[in-house]
């Protein structure tokens, strides 16, 4: 038993400044949640470090609404990382040329159709779609179908093999036919390879796009980062399009890509339908990554276990012999929150017996609470005035027998003794635990 006791006390004394440790634990869980949401580990770590500093600086755990405050801190950090404001695309060219790049299957062709549709309907533009995927006839057909669905012309060259010249010819065609936006859909490969990079670089060189957008599948998670890096080195793109956010991905890749390549995310795609295109708003993505509720409950859990102010007040009261039934009631509430308190206290010689009768079950507490509630404020503050007559009245008020009141008085007495005993150096730490 002594071994167990030493260990328990070691654990307690090892807790040091409890507020900081609780914040640290919460932050660690937030970091885990971010990594689960596909945020790169290093990015998550840097971010949560800043969150921790801010949280401690703002005394999160003693604030009235620590859950909300903590969430706000994390949320604000996320928003800042993703670029606080939405950035639009450059449509100043005559025509404006937009190059779409990315791996095969990332959603380039689908996005090209959506973007054209969006510019036509929302920006009053007259777009031209250009099919530059010369390897797969089906890809050209796919763009044609999207074009006919949205009523947008598609420029193709049957049998042509040079994407750069197709793109150049398309821009010329657009000028001659009054198109003010040219959207160039390109071929991708399943993985980054040299030929693909050279080809897209060449197209980029020949058409000098006003805007180059890198399309990435949000479900590829961590891989998205390497792909983004490679395309950014080759094209120095202007913005990112994050697709397939209609799946159950949390979108953490957005955060990682943004902080690794330092380019804004401009659009998100949330489905296969032509309408499923959205402008990227950092605020909304932050909400999504956080799953809002999660963080609030994390922090609330931490706070429930800890209330420094209360602990200090209680300390003073015990020292001044002012511990009363109201404080006892508070203690009961604390103990109820930490189910395993009894086990811990049971290891302390002499205490185990004192609390043996206190069954740590909500039901048992209900009677105790009822009895305390039947006491007058004066009786709660100064239990010594409770005589037999008063006990009878209290018992009646609580719907209990006088023996129950006696038992409670006895427990209270023992608790008082125990607490004084605990004013010693080891007890002091124990007290801190008690009030959590
Ligand atoms: P590309 O190879 O980069 O041109 O990719 P595609 O545009 O052909 O898209 C590949 C597949 O993903 C197709 O089956 C699309 O319908 C699908 N897709 C594209 N964008 C989205 C999206 O935002 N959500 C969902 N669920 N599917 C998408
Ligand atoms: Mg395609």
PDB file of C-alpha atoms and ligand atoms in Angstrom, residues 108-109 133 136 139 142 185-186, ligand 2:
ATOM      1  CA  UNK A 108      -9.335  19.488 -63.464  1.00  0.00           C
ATOM      2  CA  UNK A 109     -11.837  18.874 -66.241  1.00  0.00           C
ATOM      3  CA  UNK A 133      -5.519  16.538 -72.942  1.00  0.00           C
ATOM      4  CA  UNK A 136      -7.110  10.551 -73.873  1.00  0.00           C
ATOM      5  CA  UNK A 139     -11.031  13.494 -71.840  1.00  0.00           C
ATOM      6  CA  UNK A 142     -15.793  14.772 -71.321  1.00  0.00           C
ATOM      7  CA  UNK A 185      -7.808  22.244 -69.288  1.00  0.00           C
ATOM      8  CA  UNK A 186      -4.652  20.131 -69.400  1.00  0.00           C
TER       9      UNK A 186
HETATM   10 MG1  LIG B   2      -9.343  15.779 -67.309  1.00  0.00          MG
END
